[in-house]
Each structure stands twice: as structure tokens, then as C-alpha cells.
mmCIF file of C-alpha atoms in Angstrom:
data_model
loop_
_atom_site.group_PDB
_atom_site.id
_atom_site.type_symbol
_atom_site.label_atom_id
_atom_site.label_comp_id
_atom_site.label_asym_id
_atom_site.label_seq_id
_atom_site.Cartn_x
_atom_site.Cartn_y
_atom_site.Cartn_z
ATOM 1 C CA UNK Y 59 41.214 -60.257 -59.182
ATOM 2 C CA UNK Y 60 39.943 -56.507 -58.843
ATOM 3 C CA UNK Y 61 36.354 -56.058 -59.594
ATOM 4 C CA UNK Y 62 35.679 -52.170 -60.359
ATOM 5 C CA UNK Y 63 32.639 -51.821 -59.424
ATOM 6 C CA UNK Y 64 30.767 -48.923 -56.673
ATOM 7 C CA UNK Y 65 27.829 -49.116 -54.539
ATOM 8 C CA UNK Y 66 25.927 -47.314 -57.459
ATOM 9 C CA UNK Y 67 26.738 -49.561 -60.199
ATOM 10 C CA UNK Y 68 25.082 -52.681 -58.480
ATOM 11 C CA UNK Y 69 21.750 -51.623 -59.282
ATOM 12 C CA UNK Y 70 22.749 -51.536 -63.077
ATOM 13 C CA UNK Y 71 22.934 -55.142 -64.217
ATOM 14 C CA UNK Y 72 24.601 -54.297 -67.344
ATOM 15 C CA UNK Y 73 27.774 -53.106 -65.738
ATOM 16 C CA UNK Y 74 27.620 -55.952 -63.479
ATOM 17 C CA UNK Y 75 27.311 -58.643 -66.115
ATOM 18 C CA UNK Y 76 30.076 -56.578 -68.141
ATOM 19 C CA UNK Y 77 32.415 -56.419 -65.189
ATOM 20 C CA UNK Y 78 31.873 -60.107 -64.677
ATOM 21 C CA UNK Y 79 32.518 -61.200 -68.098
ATOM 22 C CA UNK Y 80 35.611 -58.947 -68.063
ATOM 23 C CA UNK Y 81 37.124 -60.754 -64.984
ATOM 24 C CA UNK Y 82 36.066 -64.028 -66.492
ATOM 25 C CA UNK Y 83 38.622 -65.196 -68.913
ATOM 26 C CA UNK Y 84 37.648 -68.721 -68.896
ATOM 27 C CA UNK Y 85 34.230 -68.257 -68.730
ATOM 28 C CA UNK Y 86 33.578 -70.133 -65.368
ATOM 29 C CA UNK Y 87 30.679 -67.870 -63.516
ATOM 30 C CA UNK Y 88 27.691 -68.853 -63.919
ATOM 31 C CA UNK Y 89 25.315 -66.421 -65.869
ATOM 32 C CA UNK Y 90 23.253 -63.762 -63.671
ATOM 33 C CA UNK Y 91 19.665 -64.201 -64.492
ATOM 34 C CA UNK Y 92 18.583 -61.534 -62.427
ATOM 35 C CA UNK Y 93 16.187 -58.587 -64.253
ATOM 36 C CA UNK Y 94 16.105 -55.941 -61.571
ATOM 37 C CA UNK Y 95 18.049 -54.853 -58.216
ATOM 38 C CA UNK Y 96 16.617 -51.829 -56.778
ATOM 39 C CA UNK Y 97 19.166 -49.982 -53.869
ATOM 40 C CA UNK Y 98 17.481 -47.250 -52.315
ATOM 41 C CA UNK Y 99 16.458 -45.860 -48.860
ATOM 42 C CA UNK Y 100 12.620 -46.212 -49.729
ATOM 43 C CA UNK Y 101 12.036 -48.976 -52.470
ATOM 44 C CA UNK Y 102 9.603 -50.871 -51.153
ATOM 45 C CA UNK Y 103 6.688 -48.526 -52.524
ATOM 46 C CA UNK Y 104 7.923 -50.356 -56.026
ATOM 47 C CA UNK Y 105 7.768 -54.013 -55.122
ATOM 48 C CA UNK Y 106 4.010 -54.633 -56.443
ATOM 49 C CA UNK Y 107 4.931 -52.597 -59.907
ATOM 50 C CA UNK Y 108 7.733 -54.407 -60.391
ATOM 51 C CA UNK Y 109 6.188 -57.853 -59.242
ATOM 52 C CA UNK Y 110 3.148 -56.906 -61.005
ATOM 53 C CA UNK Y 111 5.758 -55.845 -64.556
ATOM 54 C CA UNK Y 112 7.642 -59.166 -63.865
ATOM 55 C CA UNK Y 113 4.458 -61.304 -64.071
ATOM 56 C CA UNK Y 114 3.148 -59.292 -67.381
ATOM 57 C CA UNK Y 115 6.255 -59.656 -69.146
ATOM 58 C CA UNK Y 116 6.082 -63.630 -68.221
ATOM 59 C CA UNK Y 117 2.559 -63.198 -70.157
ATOM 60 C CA UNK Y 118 0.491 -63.558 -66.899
ATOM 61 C CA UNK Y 119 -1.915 -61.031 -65.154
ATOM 62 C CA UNK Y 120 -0.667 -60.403 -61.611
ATOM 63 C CA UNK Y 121 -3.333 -60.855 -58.753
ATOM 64 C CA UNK Y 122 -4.387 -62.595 -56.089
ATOM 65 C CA UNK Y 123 -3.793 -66.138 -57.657
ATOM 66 C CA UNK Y 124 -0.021 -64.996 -58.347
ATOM 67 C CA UNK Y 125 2.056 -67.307 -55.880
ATOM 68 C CA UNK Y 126 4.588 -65.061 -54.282
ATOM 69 C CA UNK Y 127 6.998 -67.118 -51.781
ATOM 70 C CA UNK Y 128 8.661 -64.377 -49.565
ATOM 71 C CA UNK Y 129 12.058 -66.074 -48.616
ATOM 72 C CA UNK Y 130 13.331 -64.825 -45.321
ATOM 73 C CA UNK Y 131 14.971 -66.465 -41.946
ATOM 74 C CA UNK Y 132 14.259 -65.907 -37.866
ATOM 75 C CA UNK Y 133 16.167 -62.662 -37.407
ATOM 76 C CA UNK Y 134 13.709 -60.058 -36.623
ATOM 77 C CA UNK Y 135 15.009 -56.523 -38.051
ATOM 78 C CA UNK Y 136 13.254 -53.293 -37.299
ATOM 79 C CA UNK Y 137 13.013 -50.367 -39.278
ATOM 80 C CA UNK Y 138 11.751 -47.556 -36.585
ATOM 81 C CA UNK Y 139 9.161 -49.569 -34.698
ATOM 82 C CA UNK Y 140 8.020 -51.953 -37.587
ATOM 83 C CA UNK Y 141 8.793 -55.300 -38.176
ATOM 84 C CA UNK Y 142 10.298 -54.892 -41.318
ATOM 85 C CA UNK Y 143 9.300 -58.943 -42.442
ATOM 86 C CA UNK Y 144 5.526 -58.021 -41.410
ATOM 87 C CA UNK Y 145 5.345 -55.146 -43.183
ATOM 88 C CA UNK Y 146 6.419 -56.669 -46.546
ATOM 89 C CA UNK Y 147 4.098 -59.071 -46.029
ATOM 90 C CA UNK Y 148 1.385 -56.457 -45.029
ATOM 91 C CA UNK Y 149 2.027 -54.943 -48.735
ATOM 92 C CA UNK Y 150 2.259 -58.512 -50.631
ATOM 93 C CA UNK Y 151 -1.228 -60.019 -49.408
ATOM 94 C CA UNK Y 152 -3.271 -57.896 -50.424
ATOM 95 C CA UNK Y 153 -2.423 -58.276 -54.164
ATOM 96 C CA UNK Y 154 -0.714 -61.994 -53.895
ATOM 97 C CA UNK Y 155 -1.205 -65.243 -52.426
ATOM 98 C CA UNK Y 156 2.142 -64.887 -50.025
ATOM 99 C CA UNK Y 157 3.637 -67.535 -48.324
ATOM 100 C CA UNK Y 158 6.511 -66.760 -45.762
ATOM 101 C CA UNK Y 159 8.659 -69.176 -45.682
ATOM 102 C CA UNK Y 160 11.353 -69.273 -42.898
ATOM 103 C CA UNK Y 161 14.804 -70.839 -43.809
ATOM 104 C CA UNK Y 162 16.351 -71.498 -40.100
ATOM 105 C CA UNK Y 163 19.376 -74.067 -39.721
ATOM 106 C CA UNK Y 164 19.542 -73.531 -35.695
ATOM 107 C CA UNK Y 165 22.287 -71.420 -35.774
ATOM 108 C CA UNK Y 166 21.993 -67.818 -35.053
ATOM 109 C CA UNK Y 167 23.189 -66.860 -38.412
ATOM 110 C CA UNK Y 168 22.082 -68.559 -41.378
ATOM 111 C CA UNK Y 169 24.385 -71.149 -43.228
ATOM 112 C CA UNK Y 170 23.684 -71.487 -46.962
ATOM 113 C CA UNK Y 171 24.591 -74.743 -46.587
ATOM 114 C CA UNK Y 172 22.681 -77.656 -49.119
ATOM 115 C CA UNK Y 173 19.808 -78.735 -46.646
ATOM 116 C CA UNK Y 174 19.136 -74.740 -46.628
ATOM 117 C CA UNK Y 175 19.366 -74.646 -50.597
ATOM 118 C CA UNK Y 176 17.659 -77.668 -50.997
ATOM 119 C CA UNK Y 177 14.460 -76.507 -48.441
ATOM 120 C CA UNK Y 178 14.473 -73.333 -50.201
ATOM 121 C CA UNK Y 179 14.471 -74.630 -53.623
ATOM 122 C CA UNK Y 180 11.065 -77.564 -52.435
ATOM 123 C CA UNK Y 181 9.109 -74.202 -50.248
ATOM 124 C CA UNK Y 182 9.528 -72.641 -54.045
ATOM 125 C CA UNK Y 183 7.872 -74.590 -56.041
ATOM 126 C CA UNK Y 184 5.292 -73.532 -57.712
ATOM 127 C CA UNK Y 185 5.700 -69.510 -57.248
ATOM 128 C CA UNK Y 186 5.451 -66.930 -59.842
ATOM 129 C CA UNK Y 187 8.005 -64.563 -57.426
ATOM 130 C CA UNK Y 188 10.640 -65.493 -55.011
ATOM 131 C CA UNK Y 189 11.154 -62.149 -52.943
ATOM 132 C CA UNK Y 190 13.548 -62.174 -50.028
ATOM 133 C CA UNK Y 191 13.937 -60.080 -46.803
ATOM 134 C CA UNK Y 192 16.519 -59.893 -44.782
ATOM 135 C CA UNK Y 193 20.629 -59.693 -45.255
ATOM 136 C CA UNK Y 194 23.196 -60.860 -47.878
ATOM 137 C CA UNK Y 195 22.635 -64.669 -46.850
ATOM 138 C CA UNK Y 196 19.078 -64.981 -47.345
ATOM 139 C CA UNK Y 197 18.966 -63.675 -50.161
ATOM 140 C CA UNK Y 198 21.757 -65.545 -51.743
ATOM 141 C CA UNK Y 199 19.593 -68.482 -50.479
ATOM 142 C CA UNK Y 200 16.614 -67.134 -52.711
ATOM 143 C CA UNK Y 201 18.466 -66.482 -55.734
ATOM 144 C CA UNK Y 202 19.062 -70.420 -55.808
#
């Protein structure tokens, strides 16, 4: 199967589902709920609009009673001299009640195996926003 899709495109979850559903004959993937994907060099200015959009359009005021679980694992990654993890976190309290929770199977890369999934899926409940931080296995992990 070829999937046509560029870099650019993956922020535009119409094309996506389109693209999907085109490759899909028998209709076996499962649906992506997903409302927003933001790719850019400096998005992270947005994540408290679009958390605070989310929660509004869920019929909810956003503030410091909003449960935000921020999904990441151990791997520390750096952007400059921050600690990229921190520094989300740094923006999130403020407005949210955060919880970090760490998803670590031993291993020095993350398996999304079903004890991962399954941890995951118990930290979350009870959050208004699930927002992840780190690479593509994380936050396959928090789109469970």
C-alpha cells in the first residue's frame, strides 16, 4: 500500500482521514479521533489556546481545576540548555492542575507493549487533556 501523503499534510487531519479511508477498502482502521496536530519549529506558545479551545468546545471553562495528565517517559531531551519535559510543564501549571506521569518499562526505549497501554490508560483517568512529550512512541502511548 502507498500512502501519499508529505510532511505538510500531517498537520491537516482532513487529508489524513481522506488518505486513510482511500487506502482502506475494507474499512479495517480504526477511526482517528484526533482534533488538532500542530508541526512547527515553535508551537508550544499555542498549547494553553488550544488546551484552553479544547476544554470550551467540551462546554467547560479551562483553569486551574482542568486535569491535564502530561504523558511522557525517562528520556531527557534538550532543546538548547532546557529540559524540554520541564519546560512544558513550567507552561502547563500555571493554568492547569498537571500531573507528569512517566511511562518507563526498564528498557532504554519505550515498548508500547499492554502493561505500558494499560498504566497509561489507569494514570489517565480522570483528565480533561492528555498531552504528550517526547518521540513517536510516547505519544502513540497517549493517544490510547
Amino acid at each position: 500500500m502507498s500512502i501519499d501523503l508529505t510532511l505538510s499534510d500531517l498537520s491537516r487531519l482532513s487529508r489524513v482521514r481522506q488518505v486513510l479511508s482511500d487506502n482502506d477498502p475494507n474499512k479495517q482502521f480504526a477511526s482517528l479521533d484526533m482534533a488538532e496536530v500542530h508541526i512547527a519549529d515553535n508551537v508550544l506558545p499555542l498549547l494553553c489556546e488550544v488546551i484552553d479551545r479544547h476544554v470550551a468546545e467540551a462546554g467547560r471553562r479551562a483553569g486551574a481545576d482542568t486535569q491535564v495528565r502530561m504523558i511522557v517517559d525517562p528520556v531527557m531531551i534538550r532543546r538548547g540548555e532546557t529540559d524540554l519535559k520541564a519546560h512544558v510543564e513550567s507552561l502547563l501549571a500555571p493554568r492547569y492542575a498537571v500531573r507528569r506521569v512517566v511511562m518507563d518499562d526498564g528498557h532504554p526505549v519505550l515498548h508500547a507493549d499492554e502493561v505500558i497501554l494499560d498504566r497509561a490508560s489507569d494514570a489517565s483517568v480522570g483528565a480533561d487533556v492528555i498531552v504528550s512529550v517526547g518521540g513517536g512512541t510516547i505519544t502513540d502511548v497517549a493517544k490510547i
